[in-house]
mmCIF file of C-alpha atoms in Angstrom:
data_model
loop_
_atom_site.group_PDB
_atom_site.id
_atom_site.type_symbol
_atom_site.label_atom_id
_atom_site.label_comp_id
_atom_site.label_asym_id
_atom_site.label_seq_id
_atom_site.Cartn_x
_atom_site.Cartn_y
_atom_site.Cartn_z
ATOM 1 C CA MET A 218 -14.531 122.072 -175.496
ATOM 2 C CA LYS A 219 -16.857 124.950 -176.245
ATOM 3 C CA GLU A 220 -15.886 126.557 -179.541
ATOM 4 C CA VAL A 221 -17.411 129.938 -180.166
ATOM 5 C CA GLY A 222 -20.287 129.525 -182.653
ATOM 6 C CA VAL A 223 -19.653 132.807 -184.441
ATOM 7 C CA ARG A 224 -16.329 134.326 -185.326
ATOM 8 C CA VAL A 225 -15.120 136.303 -182.336
ATOM 9 C CA ASP A 226 -11.695 137.880 -182.309
ATOM 10 C CA VAL A 227 -9.712 139.096 -179.349
ATOM 11 C CA ILE A 228 -7.046 141.790 -179.642
ATOM 12 C CA ILE A 229 -3.930 141.165 -177.588
ATOM 13 C CA LYS A 230 -1.053 143.569 -177.103
ATOM 14 C CA LYS A 231 1.901 141.521 -175.898
ATOM 15 C CA ILE A 232 4.862 143.249 -174.321
ATOM 16 C CA LYS A 233 8.053 141.251 -173.915
ATOM 17 C CA PHE A 234 11.265 142.910 -172.848
ATOM 18 C CA THR A 235 13.497 140.524 -174.811
ATOM 19 C CA THR A 236 11.734 140.924 -178.178
ATOM 20 C CA ILE A 237 9.732 143.443 -180.142
ATOM 21 C CA ASN A 238 6.330 144.323 -178.698
ATOM 22 C CA LYS A 239 3.411 143.374 -180.908
ATOM 23 C CA THR A 240 -0.346 143.664 -181.154
ATOM 24 C CA TYR A 241 -2.262 140.907 -182.869
ATOM 25 C CA THR A 242 -5.809 139.715 -183.432
ATOM 26 C CA GLU A 243 -6.652 136.085 -182.721
ATOM 27 C CA LEU A 244 -9.776 134.002 -183.188
ATOM 28 C CA VAL A 245 -11.208 132.894 -179.847
ATOM 29 C CA ARG A 246 -11.404 129.092 -179.834
ATOM 30 C CA ASP A 247 -12.792 128.497 -176.352
ATOM 31 C CA TRP A 248 -14.608 131.232 -174.420
ATOM 32 C CA ARG A 249 -14.948 130.660 -170.690
ATOM 33 C CA GLY A 250 -15.572 134.306 -169.875
ATOM 34 C CA ARG A 251 -13.591 137.491 -170.242
ATOM 35 C CA TYR A 252 -10.993 136.262 -167.768
ATOM 36 C CA CYS A 253 -10.400 132.847 -169.362
ATOM 37 C CA PHE A 254 -10.347 132.193 -173.083
ATOM 38 C CA ALA A 255 -8.219 130.366 -175.637
ATOM 39 C CA THR A 256 -6.686 131.105 -179.015
ATOM 40 C CA GLN A 257 -4.713 128.831 -181.302
ATOM 41 C CA TYR A 258 -1.724 129.700 -183.455
ATOM 42 C CA ALA A 259 1.200 128.068 -185.183
ATOM 43 C CA ASN A 260 4.673 128.592 -183.790
ATOM 44 C CA PRO A 261 6.935 130.390 -186.289
ATOM 45 C CA ASP A 262 8.748 127.083 -186.920
ATOM 46 C CA GLY A 263 5.477 125.761 -188.385
ATOM 47 C CA LYS A 264 5.923 122.416 -186.622
ATOM 48 C CA ARG A 265 4.130 123.193 -183.371
ATOM 49 C CA ILE A 266 0.603 124.458 -182.704
ATOM 50 C CA PHE A 267 -0.180 126.323 -179.481
ATOM 51 C CA LEU A 268 -3.707 126.216 -178.013
ATOM 52 C CA THR A 269 -3.238 128.976 -175.436
ATOM 53 C CA TYR A 270 -5.556 129.609 -172.504
ATOM 54 C CA TYR A 271 -5.284 133.098 -171.018
ATOM 55 C CA PHE A 272 -6.015 133.207 -167.271
ATOM 56 C CA VAL A 273 -6.231 136.985 -167.002
ATOM 57 C CA ARG A 274 -6.869 137.275 -163.260
ATOM 58 C CA LYS A 275 -4.468 134.486 -162.299
ATOM 59 C CA GLY A 276 -1.583 136.082 -164.190
ATOM 60 C CA TYR A 277 -0.510 133.258 -166.438
ATOM 61 C CA THR A 278 -1.199 131.419 -169.651
ATOM 62 C CA ILE A 279 -1.220 127.682 -170.254
ATOM 63 C CA SER A 280 -0.587 126.498 -173.792
ATOM 64 C CA LYS A 281 -1.295 122.949 -174.814
ATOM 65 C CA VAL A 282 1.371 122.349 -177.443
ATOM 66 C CA PHE A 283 0.750 119.940 -180.304
ATOM 67 C CA HIS A 284 2.836 118.700 -183.179
ATOM 68 C CA ARG A 285 1.304 119.928 -186.439
ATOM 69 C CA ASN A 286 -0.148 116.414 -186.914
ATOM 70 C CA GLY A 287 -2.226 116.832 -183.710
ATOM 71 C CA GLU A 288 -0.034 114.799 -181.351
ATOM 72 C CA PHE A 289 0.143 116.342 -177.868
ATOM 73 C CA LEU A 290 3.707 117.302 -176.896
ATOM 74 C CA TYR A 291 3.689 119.282 -173.609
ATOM 75 C CA TYR A 292 2.231 122.302 -171.790
ATOM 76 C CA TYR A 293 3.978 125.665 -171.969
ATOM 77 C CA CYS A 294 3.063 128.018 -169.120
ATOM 78 C CA ASP A 295 3.972 131.735 -169.123
ATOM 79 C CA VAL A 296 3.947 134.079 -166.138
ATOM 80 C CA MET A 297 2.161 137.233 -167.310
ATOM 81 C CA GLN A 298 0.781 140.501 -166.038
ATOM 82 C CA MET A 299 -2.567 140.870 -167.812
ATOM 83 C CA HIS A 300 -5.479 143.238 -167.830
ATOM 84 C CA GLN A 301 -8.477 144.014 -169.977
ATOM 85 C CA THR A 302 -8.405 147.419 -171.682
ATOM 86 C CA GLY A 303 -11.693 147.277 -173.583
ATOM 87 C CA ARG A 304 -14.219 144.897 -175.076
ATOM 88 C CA LEU A 305 -12.157 141.867 -176.113
ATOM 89 C CA ARG A 306 -8.931 143.892 -175.820
ATOM 90 C CA TYR A 307 -6.121 142.865 -173.486
ATOM 91 C CA VAL A 308 -2.605 143.953 -172.623
ATOM 92 C CA MET A 309 -0.234 141.211 -171.540
ATOM 93 C CA VAL A 310 3.247 141.798 -170.189
ATOM 94 C CA ASP A 311 5.422 138.698 -170.390
ATOM 95 C CA LEU A 312 7.241 138.461 -167.056
ATOM 96 C CA LEU A 313 9.704 136.002 -168.555
ATOM 97 C CA PHE A 314 9.435 132.951 -166.265
ATOM 98 C CA ASP A 315 8.094 129.895 -168.076
ATOM 99 C CA LEU A 316 7.286 126.353 -167.011
ATOM 100 C CA ILE A 317 7.298 123.463 -169.442
ATOM 101 C CA VAL A 318 5.108 120.710 -168.033
ATOM 102 C CA HIS A 319 5.774 117.319 -169.579
ATOM 103 C CA PRO A 320 3.100 114.629 -170.108
ATOM 104 C CA ASP A 321 4.414 112.657 -167.122
ATOM 105 C CA GLY A 322 3.922 115.718 -164.852
ATOM 106 C CA HIS A 323 7.525 116.755 -164.279
ATOM 107 C CA TYR A 324 8.366 120.317 -165.221
ATOM 108 C CA ASP A 325 11.277 122.503 -166.243
ATOM 109 C CA LEU A 326 11.590 126.140 -165.180
ATOM 110 C CA ILE A 327 13.128 128.183 -167.974
ATOM 111 C CA ASP A 328 14.162 131.763 -168.773
ATOM 112 C CA ILE A 329 15.479 132.574 -165.307
ATOM 113 C CA ASP A 330 18.420 134.216 -167.079
ATOM 114 C CA GLU A 331 16.048 136.494 -169.040
ATOM 115 C CA PHE A 332 14.363 137.517 -165.782
ATOM 116 C CA ALA A 333 17.765 138.321 -164.219
ATOM 117 C CA ASP A 334 18.824 140.291 -167.317
ATOM 118 C CA SER A 335 15.596 142.332 -167.162
ATOM 119 C CA LEU A 336 16.217 143.078 -163.481
ATOM 120 C CA GLU A 337 19.754 144.265 -164.248
ATOM 121 C CA LYS A 338 18.501 146.494 -167.062
ATOM 122 C CA GLY A 339 15.698 147.938 -164.922
ATOM 123 C CA HIS A 340 12.937 146.749 -167.251
ATOM 124 C CA LEU A 341 10.724 145.302 -164.511
ATOM 125 C CA LYS A 342 9.123 147.462 -161.845
ATOM 126 C CA LYS A 343 9.204 146.184 -158.271
ATOM 127 C CA ARG A 344 5.494 145.251 -158.345
ATOM 128 C CA GLN A 345 6.086 143.238 -161.562
ATOM 129 C CA GLN A 346 9.015 141.439 -159.955
ATOM 130 C CA VAL A 347 6.927 140.555 -156.896
ATOM 131 C CA HIS A 348 3.977 139.481 -159.081
ATOM 132 C CA ALA A 349 6.250 137.288 -161.216
ATOM 133 C CA LEU A 350 7.830 135.548 -158.231
ATOM 134 C CA ARG A 351 4.548 135.012 -156.370
ATOM 135 C CA THR A 352 2.741 133.777 -159.483
ATOM 136 C CA LEU A 353 5.593 131.419 -160.318
ATOM 137 C CA ASP A 354 5.527 130.077 -156.747
ATOM 138 C CA GLN A 355 1.749 129.472 -157.017
ATOM 139 C CA MET A 356 2.162 127.724 -160.370
ATOM 140 C CA ILE A 357 4.906 125.426 -159.037
ATOM 141 C CA GLN A 358 2.809 124.587 -155.970
ATOM 142 C CA LEU A 359 -0.239 123.850 -158.140
ATOM 143 C CA GLN A 360 1.840 121.613 -160.414
ATOM 144 C CA THR A 361 3.390 119.845 -157.405
ATOM 145 C CA ASP A 362 -0.169 119.132 -156.220
ATOM 146 C CA GLY A 363 -1.202 118.032 -159.738
ATOM 147 C CA LYS A 364 -3.664 120.932 -160.081
ATOM 148 C CA LEU A 365 -2.024 123.434 -162.472
ATOM 149 C CA ILE A 366 -3.506 122.064 -165.701
ATOM 150 C CA PRO A 367 -7.340 122.095 -165.486
ATOM 151 C CA SER A 368 -9.220 119.093 -166.878
ATOM 152 C CA PHE A 369 -10.761 121.186 -169.679
ATOM 153 C CA ILE A 370 -7.248 121.899 -170.965
ATOM 154 C CA GLN A 371 -6.132 118.299 -170.491
ATOM 155 C CA ASP A 372 -9.134 117.223 -172.583
ATOM 156 C CA ALA A 373 -8.711 119.968 -175.216
ATOM 157 C CA LYS A 374 -7.989 118.955 -178.803
ATOM 158 C CA MET A 375 -6.160 120.922 -181.444
ATOM 159 C CA PHE A 376 -8.388 122.710 -183.940
ATOM 160 C CA PRO A 377 -7.800 121.837 -187.597
ATOM 161 C CA VAL A 378 -5.053 123.848 -189.236
ATOM 162 C CA PRO A 379 -4.569 124.525 -192.921
ATOM 163 C CA PRO A 380 -1.964 122.313 -194.583
ATOM 164 C CA ALA A 381 1.599 123.580 -194.563
ATOM 165 C CA PRO A 382 2.508 125.349 -197.793
ATOM 166 C CA ASN A 383 4.466 123.236 -200.264
ATOM 167 C CA LYS A 384 8.006 124.390 -200.826
ATOM 168 C CA ARG A 385 8.850 124.602 -204.491
ATOM 169 C CA ARG A 386 12.200 123.605 -205.789
ATOM 170 C CA VAL A 387 13.609 125.797 -208.493
#
């Protein structure tokens, strides 16, 4: 894996219709060009670490999910609408469909209910609906053919994370 030699941050504005929208700055961990790069962050539960690759032009992300101890757990793939808005600045709209790809290759499609709820509420424009369905279809076909997860992600290792804070008893 090619880690960036100097500190380079990317600014991501993530829009998700089921939660609060947020803008955050992340350290780039693997730079493969402005349309494919990775960041790493801890899940709010503190137990899982996500090494997320953003495939801007393909319209999805693939996260290699690790236990905090570095053990690989699974891949978490999000259907997204993404575009670059400036130098190292991106807007990503979560289009709700997600695939969890297990180590043995089988997958689970999740959040179909969230997609349906967003359709009912009128949150997704027709072009976003079409993009989500076509991208999901491509992802499922790639996974069926064993080609969704590129070798550089399969080979990727978790970057060291600071130790979890000790909880004090009072």
